[in-house]
PDB file of C-alpha atoms in Angstrom:
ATOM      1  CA  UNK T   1      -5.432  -2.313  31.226  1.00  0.00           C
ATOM      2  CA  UNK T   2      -9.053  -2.427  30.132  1.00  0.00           C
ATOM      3  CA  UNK T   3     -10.091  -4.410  27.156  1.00  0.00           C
ATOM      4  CA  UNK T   4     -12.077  -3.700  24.411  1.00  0.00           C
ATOM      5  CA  UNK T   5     -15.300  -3.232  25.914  1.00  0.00           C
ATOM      6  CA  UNK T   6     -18.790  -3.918  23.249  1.00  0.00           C
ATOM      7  CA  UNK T   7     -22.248  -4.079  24.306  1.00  0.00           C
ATOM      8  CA  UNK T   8     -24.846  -5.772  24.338  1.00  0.00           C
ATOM      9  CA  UNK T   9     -23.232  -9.181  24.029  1.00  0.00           C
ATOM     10  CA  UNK T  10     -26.246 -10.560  23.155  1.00  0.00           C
ATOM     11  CA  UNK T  11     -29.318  -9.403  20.544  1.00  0.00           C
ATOM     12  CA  UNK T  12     -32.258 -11.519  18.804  1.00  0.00           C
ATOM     13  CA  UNK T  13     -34.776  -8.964  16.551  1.00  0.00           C
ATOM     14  CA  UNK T  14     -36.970  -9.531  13.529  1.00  0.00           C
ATOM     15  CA  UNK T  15     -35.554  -9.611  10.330  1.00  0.00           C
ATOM     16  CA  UNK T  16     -36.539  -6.205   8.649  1.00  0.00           C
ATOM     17  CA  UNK T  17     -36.087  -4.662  12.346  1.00  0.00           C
ATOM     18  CA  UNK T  18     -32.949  -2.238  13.142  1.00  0.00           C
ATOM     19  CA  UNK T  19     -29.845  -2.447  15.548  1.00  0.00           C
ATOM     20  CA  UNK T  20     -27.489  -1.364  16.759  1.00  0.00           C
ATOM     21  CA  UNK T  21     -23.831  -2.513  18.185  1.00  0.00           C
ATOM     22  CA  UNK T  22     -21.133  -0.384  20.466  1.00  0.00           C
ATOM     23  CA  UNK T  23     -17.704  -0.965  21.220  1.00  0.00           C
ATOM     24  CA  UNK T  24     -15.203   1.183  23.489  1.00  0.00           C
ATOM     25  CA  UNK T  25     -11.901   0.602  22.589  1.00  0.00           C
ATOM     26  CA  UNK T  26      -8.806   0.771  24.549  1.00  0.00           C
ATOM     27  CA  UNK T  27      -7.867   3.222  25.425  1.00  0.00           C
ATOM     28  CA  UNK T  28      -5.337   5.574  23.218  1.00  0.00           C
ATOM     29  CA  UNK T  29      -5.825   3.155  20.172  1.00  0.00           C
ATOM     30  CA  UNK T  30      -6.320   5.291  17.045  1.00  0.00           C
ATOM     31  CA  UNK T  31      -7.106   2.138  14.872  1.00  0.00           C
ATOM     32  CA  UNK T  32     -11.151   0.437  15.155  1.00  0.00           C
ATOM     33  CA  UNK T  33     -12.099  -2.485  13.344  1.00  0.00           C
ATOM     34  CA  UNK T  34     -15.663  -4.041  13.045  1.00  0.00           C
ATOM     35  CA  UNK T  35     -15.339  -7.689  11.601  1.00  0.00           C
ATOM     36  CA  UNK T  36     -18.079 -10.225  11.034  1.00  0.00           C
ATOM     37  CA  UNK T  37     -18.193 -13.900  12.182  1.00  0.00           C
ATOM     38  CA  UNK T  38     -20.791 -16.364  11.007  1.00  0.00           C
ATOM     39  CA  UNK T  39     -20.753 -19.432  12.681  1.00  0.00           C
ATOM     40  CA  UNK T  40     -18.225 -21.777  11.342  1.00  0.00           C
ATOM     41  CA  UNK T  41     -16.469 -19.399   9.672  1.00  0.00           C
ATOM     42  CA  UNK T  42     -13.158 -16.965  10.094  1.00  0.00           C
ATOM     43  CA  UNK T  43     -13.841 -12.960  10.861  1.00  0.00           C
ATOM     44  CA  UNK T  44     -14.260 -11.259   7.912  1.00  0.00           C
ATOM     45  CA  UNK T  45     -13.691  -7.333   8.396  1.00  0.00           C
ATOM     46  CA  UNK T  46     -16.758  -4.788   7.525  1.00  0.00           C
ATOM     47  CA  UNK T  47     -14.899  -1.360   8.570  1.00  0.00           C
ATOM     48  CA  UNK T  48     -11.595  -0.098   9.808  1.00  0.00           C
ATOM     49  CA  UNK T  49     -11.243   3.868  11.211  1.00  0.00           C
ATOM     50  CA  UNK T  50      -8.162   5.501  11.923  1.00  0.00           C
ATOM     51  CA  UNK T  51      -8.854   8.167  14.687  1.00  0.00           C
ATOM     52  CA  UNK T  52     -12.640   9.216  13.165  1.00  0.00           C
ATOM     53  CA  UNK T  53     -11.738   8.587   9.545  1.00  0.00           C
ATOM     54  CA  UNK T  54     -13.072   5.486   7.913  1.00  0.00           C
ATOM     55  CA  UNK T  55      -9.843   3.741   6.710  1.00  0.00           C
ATOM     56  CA  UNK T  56     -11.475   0.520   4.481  1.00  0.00           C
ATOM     57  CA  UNK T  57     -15.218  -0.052   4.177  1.00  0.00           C
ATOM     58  CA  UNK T  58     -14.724  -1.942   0.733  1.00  0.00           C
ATOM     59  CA  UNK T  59     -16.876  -4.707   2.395  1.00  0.00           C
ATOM     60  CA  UNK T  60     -19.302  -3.216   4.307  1.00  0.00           C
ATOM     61  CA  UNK T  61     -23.456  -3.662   3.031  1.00  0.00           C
ATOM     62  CA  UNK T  62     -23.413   0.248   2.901  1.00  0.00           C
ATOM     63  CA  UNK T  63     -27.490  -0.217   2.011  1.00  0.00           C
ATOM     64  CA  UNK T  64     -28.382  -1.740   5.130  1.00  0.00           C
ATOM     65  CA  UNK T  65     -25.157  -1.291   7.367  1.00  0.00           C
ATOM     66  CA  UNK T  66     -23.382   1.490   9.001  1.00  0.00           C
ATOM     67  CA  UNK T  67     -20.966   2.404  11.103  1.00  0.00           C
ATOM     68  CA  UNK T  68     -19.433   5.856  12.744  1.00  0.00           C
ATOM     69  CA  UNK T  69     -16.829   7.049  15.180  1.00  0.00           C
ATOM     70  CA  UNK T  70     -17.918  10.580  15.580  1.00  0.00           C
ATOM     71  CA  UNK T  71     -15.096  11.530  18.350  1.00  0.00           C
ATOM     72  CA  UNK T  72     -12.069   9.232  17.620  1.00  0.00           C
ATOM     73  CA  UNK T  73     -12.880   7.009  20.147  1.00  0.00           C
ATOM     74  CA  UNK T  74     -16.524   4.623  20.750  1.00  0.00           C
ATOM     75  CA  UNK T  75     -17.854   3.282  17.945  1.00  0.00           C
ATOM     76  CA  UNK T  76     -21.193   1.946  16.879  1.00  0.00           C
ATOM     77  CA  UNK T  77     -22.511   0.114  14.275  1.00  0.00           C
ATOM     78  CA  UNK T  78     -25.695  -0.175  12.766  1.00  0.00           C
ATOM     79  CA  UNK T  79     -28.012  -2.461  10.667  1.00  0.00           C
ATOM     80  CA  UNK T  80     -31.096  -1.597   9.081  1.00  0.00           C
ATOM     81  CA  UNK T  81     -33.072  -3.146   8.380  1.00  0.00           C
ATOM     82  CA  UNK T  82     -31.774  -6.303   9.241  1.00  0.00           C
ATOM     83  CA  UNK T  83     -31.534  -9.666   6.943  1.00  0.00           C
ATOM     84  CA  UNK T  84     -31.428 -13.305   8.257  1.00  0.00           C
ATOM     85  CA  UNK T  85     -28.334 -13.657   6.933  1.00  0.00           C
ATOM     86  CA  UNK T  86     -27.006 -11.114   9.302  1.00  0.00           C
ATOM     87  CA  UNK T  87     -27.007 -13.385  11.862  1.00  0.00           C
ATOM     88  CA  UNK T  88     -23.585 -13.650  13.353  1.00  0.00           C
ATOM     89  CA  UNK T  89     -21.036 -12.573  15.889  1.00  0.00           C
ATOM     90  CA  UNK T  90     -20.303  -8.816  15.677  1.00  0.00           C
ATOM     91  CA  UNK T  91     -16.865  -8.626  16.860  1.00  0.00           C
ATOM     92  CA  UNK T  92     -14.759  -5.277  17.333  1.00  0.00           C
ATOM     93  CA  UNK T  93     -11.159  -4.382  17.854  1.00  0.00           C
ATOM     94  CA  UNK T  94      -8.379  -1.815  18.501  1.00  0.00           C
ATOM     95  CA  UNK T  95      -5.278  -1.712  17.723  1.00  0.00           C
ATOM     96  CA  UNK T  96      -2.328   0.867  19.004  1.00  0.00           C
ATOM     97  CA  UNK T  97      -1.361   1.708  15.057  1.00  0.00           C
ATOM     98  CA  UNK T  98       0.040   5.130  14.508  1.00  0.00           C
ATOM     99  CA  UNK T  99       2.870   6.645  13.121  1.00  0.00           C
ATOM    100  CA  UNK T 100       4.805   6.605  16.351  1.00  0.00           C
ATOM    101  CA  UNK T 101       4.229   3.482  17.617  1.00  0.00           C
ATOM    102  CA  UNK T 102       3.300   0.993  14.232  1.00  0.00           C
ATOM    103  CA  UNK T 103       2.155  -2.154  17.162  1.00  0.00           C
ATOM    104  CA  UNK T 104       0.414  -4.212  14.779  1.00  0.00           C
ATOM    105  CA  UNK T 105      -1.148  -6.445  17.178  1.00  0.00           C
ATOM    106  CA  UNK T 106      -5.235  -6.191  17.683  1.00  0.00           C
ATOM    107  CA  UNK T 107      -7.225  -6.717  20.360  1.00  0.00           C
ATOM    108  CA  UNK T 108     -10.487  -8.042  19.932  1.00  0.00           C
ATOM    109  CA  UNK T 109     -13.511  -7.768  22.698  1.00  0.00           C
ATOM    110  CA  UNK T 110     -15.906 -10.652  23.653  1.00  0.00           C
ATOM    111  CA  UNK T 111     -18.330  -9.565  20.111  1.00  0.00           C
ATOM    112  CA  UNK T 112     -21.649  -9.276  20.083  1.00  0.00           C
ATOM    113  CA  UNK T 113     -24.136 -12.512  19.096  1.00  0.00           C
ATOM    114  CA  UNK T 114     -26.790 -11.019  16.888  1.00  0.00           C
ATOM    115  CA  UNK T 115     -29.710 -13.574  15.920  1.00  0.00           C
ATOM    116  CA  UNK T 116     -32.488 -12.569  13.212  1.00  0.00           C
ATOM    117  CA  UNK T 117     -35.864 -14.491  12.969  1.00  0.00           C
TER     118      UNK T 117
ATOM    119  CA  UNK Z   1      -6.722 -13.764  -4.327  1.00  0.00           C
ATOM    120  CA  UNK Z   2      -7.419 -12.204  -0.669  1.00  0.00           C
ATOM    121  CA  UNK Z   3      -8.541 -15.864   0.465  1.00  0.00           C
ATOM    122  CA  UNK Z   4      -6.289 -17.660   2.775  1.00  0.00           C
ATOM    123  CA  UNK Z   5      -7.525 -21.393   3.029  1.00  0.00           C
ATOM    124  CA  UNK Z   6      -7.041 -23.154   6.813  1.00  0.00           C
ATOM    125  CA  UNK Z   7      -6.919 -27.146   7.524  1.00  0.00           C
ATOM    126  CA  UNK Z   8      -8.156 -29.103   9.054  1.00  0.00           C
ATOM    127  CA  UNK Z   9     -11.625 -27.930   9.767  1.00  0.00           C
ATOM    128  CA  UNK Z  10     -11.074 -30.060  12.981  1.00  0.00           C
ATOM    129  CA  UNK Z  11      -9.030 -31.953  14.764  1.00  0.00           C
ATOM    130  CA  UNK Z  12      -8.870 -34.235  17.538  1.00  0.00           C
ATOM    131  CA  UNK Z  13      -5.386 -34.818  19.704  1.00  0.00           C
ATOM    132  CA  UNK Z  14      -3.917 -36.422  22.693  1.00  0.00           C
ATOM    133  CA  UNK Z  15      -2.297 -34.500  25.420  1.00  0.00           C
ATOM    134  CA  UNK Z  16       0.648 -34.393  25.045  1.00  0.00           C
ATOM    135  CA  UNK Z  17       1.034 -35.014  21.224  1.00  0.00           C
ATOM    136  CA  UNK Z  18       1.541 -32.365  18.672  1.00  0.00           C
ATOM    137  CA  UNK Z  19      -1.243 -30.424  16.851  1.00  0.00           C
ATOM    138  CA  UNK Z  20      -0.376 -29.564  13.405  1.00  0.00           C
ATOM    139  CA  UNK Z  21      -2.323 -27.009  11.474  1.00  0.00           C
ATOM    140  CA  UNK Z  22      -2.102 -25.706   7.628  1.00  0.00           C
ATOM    141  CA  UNK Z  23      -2.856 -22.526   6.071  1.00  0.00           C
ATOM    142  CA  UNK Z  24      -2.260 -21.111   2.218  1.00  0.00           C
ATOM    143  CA  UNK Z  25      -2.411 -18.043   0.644  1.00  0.00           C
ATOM    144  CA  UNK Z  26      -2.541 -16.783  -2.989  1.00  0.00           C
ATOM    145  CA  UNK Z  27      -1.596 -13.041  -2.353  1.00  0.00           C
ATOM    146  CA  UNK Z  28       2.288 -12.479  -2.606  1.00  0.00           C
ATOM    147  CA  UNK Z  29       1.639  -9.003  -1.074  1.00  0.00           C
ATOM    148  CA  UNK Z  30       0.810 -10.557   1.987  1.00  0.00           C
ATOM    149  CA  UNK Z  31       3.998 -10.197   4.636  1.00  0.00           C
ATOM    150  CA  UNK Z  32       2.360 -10.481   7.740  1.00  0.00           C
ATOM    151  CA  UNK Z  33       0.714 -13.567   9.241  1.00  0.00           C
ATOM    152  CA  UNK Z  34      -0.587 -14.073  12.744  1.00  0.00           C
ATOM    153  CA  UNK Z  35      -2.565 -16.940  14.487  1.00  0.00           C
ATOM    154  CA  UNK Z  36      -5.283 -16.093  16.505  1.00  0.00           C
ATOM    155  CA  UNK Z  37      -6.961 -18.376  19.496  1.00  0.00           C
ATOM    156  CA  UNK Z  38     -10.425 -18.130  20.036  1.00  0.00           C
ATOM    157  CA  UNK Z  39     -12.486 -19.667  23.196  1.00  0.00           C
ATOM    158  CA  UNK Z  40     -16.203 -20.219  23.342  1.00  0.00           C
ATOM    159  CA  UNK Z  41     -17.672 -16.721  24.159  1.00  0.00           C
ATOM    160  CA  UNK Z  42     -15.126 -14.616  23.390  1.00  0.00           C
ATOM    161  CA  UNK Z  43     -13.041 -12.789  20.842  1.00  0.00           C
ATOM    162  CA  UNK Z  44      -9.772 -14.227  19.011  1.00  0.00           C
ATOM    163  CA  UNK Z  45      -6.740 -13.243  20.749  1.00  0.00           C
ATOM    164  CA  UNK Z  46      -3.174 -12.923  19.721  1.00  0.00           C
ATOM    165  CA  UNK Z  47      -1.204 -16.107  19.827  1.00  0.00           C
ATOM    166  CA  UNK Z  48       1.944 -16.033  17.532  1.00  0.00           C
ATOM    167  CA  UNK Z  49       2.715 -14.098  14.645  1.00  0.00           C
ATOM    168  CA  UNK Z  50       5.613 -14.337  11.873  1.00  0.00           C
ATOM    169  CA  UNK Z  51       7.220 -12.209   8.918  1.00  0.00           C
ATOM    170  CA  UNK Z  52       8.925 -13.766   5.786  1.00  0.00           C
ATOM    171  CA  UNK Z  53      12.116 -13.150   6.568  1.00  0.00           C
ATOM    172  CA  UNK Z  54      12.433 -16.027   8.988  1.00  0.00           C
ATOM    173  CA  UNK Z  55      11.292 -19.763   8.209  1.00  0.00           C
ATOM    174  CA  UNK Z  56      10.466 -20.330  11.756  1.00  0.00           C
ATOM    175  CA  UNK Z  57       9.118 -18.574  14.848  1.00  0.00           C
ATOM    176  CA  UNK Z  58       8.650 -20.544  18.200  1.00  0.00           C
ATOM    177  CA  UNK Z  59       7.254 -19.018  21.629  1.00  0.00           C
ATOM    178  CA  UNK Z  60       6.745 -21.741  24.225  1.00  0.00           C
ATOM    179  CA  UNK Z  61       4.970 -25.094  22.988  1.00  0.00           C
ATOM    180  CA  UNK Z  62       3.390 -22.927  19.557  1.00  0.00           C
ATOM    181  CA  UNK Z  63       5.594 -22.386  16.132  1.00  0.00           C
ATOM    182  CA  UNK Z  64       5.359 -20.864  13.246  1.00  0.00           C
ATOM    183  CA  UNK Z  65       6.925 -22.592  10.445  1.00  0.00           C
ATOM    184  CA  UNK Z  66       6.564 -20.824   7.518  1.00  0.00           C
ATOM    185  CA  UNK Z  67       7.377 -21.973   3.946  1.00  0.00           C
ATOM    186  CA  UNK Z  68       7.332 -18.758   1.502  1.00  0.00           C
ATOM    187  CA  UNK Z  69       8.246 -20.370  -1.909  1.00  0.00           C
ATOM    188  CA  UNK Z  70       5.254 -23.000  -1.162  1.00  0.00           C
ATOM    189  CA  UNK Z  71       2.984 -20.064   0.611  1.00  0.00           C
ATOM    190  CA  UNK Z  72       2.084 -22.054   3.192  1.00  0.00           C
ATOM    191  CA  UNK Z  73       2.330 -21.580   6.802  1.00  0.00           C
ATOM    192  CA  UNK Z  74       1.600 -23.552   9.845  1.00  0.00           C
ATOM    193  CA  UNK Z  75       1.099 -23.961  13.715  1.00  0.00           C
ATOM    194  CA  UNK Z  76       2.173 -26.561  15.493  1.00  0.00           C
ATOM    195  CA  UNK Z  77       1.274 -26.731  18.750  1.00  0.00           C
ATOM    196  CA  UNK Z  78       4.182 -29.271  21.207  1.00  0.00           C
ATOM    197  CA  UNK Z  79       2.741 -31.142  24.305  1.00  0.00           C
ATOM    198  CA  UNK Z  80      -0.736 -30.228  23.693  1.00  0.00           C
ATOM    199  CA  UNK Z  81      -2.822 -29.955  26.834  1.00  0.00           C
ATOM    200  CA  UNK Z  82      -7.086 -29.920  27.687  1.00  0.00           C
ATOM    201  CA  UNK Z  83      -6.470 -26.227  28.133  1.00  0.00           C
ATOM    202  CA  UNK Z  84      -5.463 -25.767  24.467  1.00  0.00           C
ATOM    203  CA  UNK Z  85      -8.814 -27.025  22.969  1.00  0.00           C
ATOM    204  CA  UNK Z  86     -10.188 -23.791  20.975  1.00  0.00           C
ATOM    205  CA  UNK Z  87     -10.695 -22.704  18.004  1.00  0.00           C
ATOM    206  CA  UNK Z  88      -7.472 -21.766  15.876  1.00  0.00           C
ATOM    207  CA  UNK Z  89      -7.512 -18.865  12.599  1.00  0.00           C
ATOM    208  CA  UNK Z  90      -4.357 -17.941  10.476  1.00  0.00           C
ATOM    209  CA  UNK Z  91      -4.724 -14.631   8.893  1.00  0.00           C
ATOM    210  CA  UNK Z  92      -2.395 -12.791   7.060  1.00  0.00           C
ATOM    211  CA  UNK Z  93      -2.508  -8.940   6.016  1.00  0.00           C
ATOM    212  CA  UNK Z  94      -0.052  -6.567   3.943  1.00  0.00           C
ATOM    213  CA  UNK Z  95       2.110  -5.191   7.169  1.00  0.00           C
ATOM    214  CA  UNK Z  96       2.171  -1.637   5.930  1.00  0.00           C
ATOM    215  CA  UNK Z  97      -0.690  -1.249   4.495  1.00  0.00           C
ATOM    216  CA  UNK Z  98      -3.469  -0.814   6.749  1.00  0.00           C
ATOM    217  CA  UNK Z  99      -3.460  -3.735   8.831  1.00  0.00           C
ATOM    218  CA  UNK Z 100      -6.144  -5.521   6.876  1.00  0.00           C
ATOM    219  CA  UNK Z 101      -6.304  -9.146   8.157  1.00  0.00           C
ATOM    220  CA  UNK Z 102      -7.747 -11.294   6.039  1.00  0.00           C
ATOM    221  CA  UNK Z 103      -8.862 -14.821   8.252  1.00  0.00           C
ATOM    222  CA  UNK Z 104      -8.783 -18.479   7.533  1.00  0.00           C
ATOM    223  CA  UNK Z 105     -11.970 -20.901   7.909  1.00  0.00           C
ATOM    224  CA  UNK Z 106     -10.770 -21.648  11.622  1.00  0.00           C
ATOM    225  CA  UNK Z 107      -9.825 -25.127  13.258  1.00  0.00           C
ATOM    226  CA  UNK Z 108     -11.551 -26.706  16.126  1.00  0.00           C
ATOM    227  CA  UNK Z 109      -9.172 -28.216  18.266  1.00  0.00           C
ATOM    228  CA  UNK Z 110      -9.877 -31.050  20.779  1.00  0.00           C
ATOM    229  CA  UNK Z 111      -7.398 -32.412  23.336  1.00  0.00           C
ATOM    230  CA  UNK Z 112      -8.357 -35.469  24.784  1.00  0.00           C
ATOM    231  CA  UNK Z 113      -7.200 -36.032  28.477  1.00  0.00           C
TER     232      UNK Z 113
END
């Protein structure tokens, strides 16, 4: 089984530039997560979908960030324009969640290393 | 009230002793708490998880033990080996609601040959 697949792994822009992140999920998860990881620190989650409905954004920078999942399935996420402090990991993950199978487990892919200078 | 604080920040072991480490939480709500292992370069994976309706969880050398009047949890980690040395979270999340997982600080974990 493929993993959770996110591209590019790594990105270094300009603060006050734009970007942009994309993850493919495995597949026949319904549940997407984006989470942030500054060095040092623990994820911290910026959006969960369920299917193409945006489940919990209450921590997502909606001025400068979004995110979509038009058909259910990839996902990308998007910063503009960017901040030094939005230098981290991008991470995203799937998990199998639905109301037939409640598999609580997710599975995270290798994240994305975003630098701003 | 969603913060779930994780120590030690490091830690440094022998193989073969035991690696011990601590997490709290504040929210009551929370009935769900995993461990994740993270290596250099890549995303956390799934290592153990536990409810609070058992004290104790154990799969291979890594338990759970899990103290729900204190709201504490912890991993300890038997016979540690080189190939253990990563980075550890604890998270916890509100099972039915959502799946939000709310992460600890992380601890960097060192086994010594």
């Amino acid at each position: 089984e493929a993993g959770v697949a996110q591209s590019p792994r790594y990105k270094i822009i300009e603060k006050r530039q734009s970007v942009a992140f994309w993850c493919n999920p495995i597949s026949g998860h319904a549940t997407l997560y984006w989470y942030q990881q500054i060095l040092g620190q623990g994820p911290k989650l910026l959006i969960q979908f369920q299917n193409n409905g945006v489940v919990d954004d209450s921590q997502l920078p909606k001025d400068r960030f979004s995110a979509e999942r038009l058909k259910g399935v990839d996902s990308t996420l998007k910063i503009q324009p960017a901040k030094l402090e939005d230098s981290a990991v991008y991470l995203c993950a799937s998990s199998l969640k639905n109301h037939q199978a409640p598999t609580y487990e997710q599975f995270f892919g290798p994240g994305t290393r975003l630098t701003v200078l | 009230q969603q913060q779930v604080k994780q120590s030690p920040q490091s830690l440094i072991v022998q193989k073969g002793g035991i690696s011990i480490i601590n997490c709290a939480y504040e929210n009551t709500a929370f009935d769900y708490f995993p461990w994740y292992q993270q290596f250099p370069g890549k995303g956390p994976a799934l290592l153990i998880a536990i409810r609070p309706d058992v004290s104790e969880k154990k799969e291979g050398r890594f338990t759970i033990s899990f103290n729900k009047s204190a709201k504490q949890f912890s991993l300890h980690i038997m016979d540690s080996q080189p190939g253990d040395s990563a980075t550890y979270f604890c998270a916890a999340s509100i099972f039915m609601r959502a799946q939000k997982l709310v992460f600890g600080q992380g601890t960097r974990l060192t086994i010594n040959p």
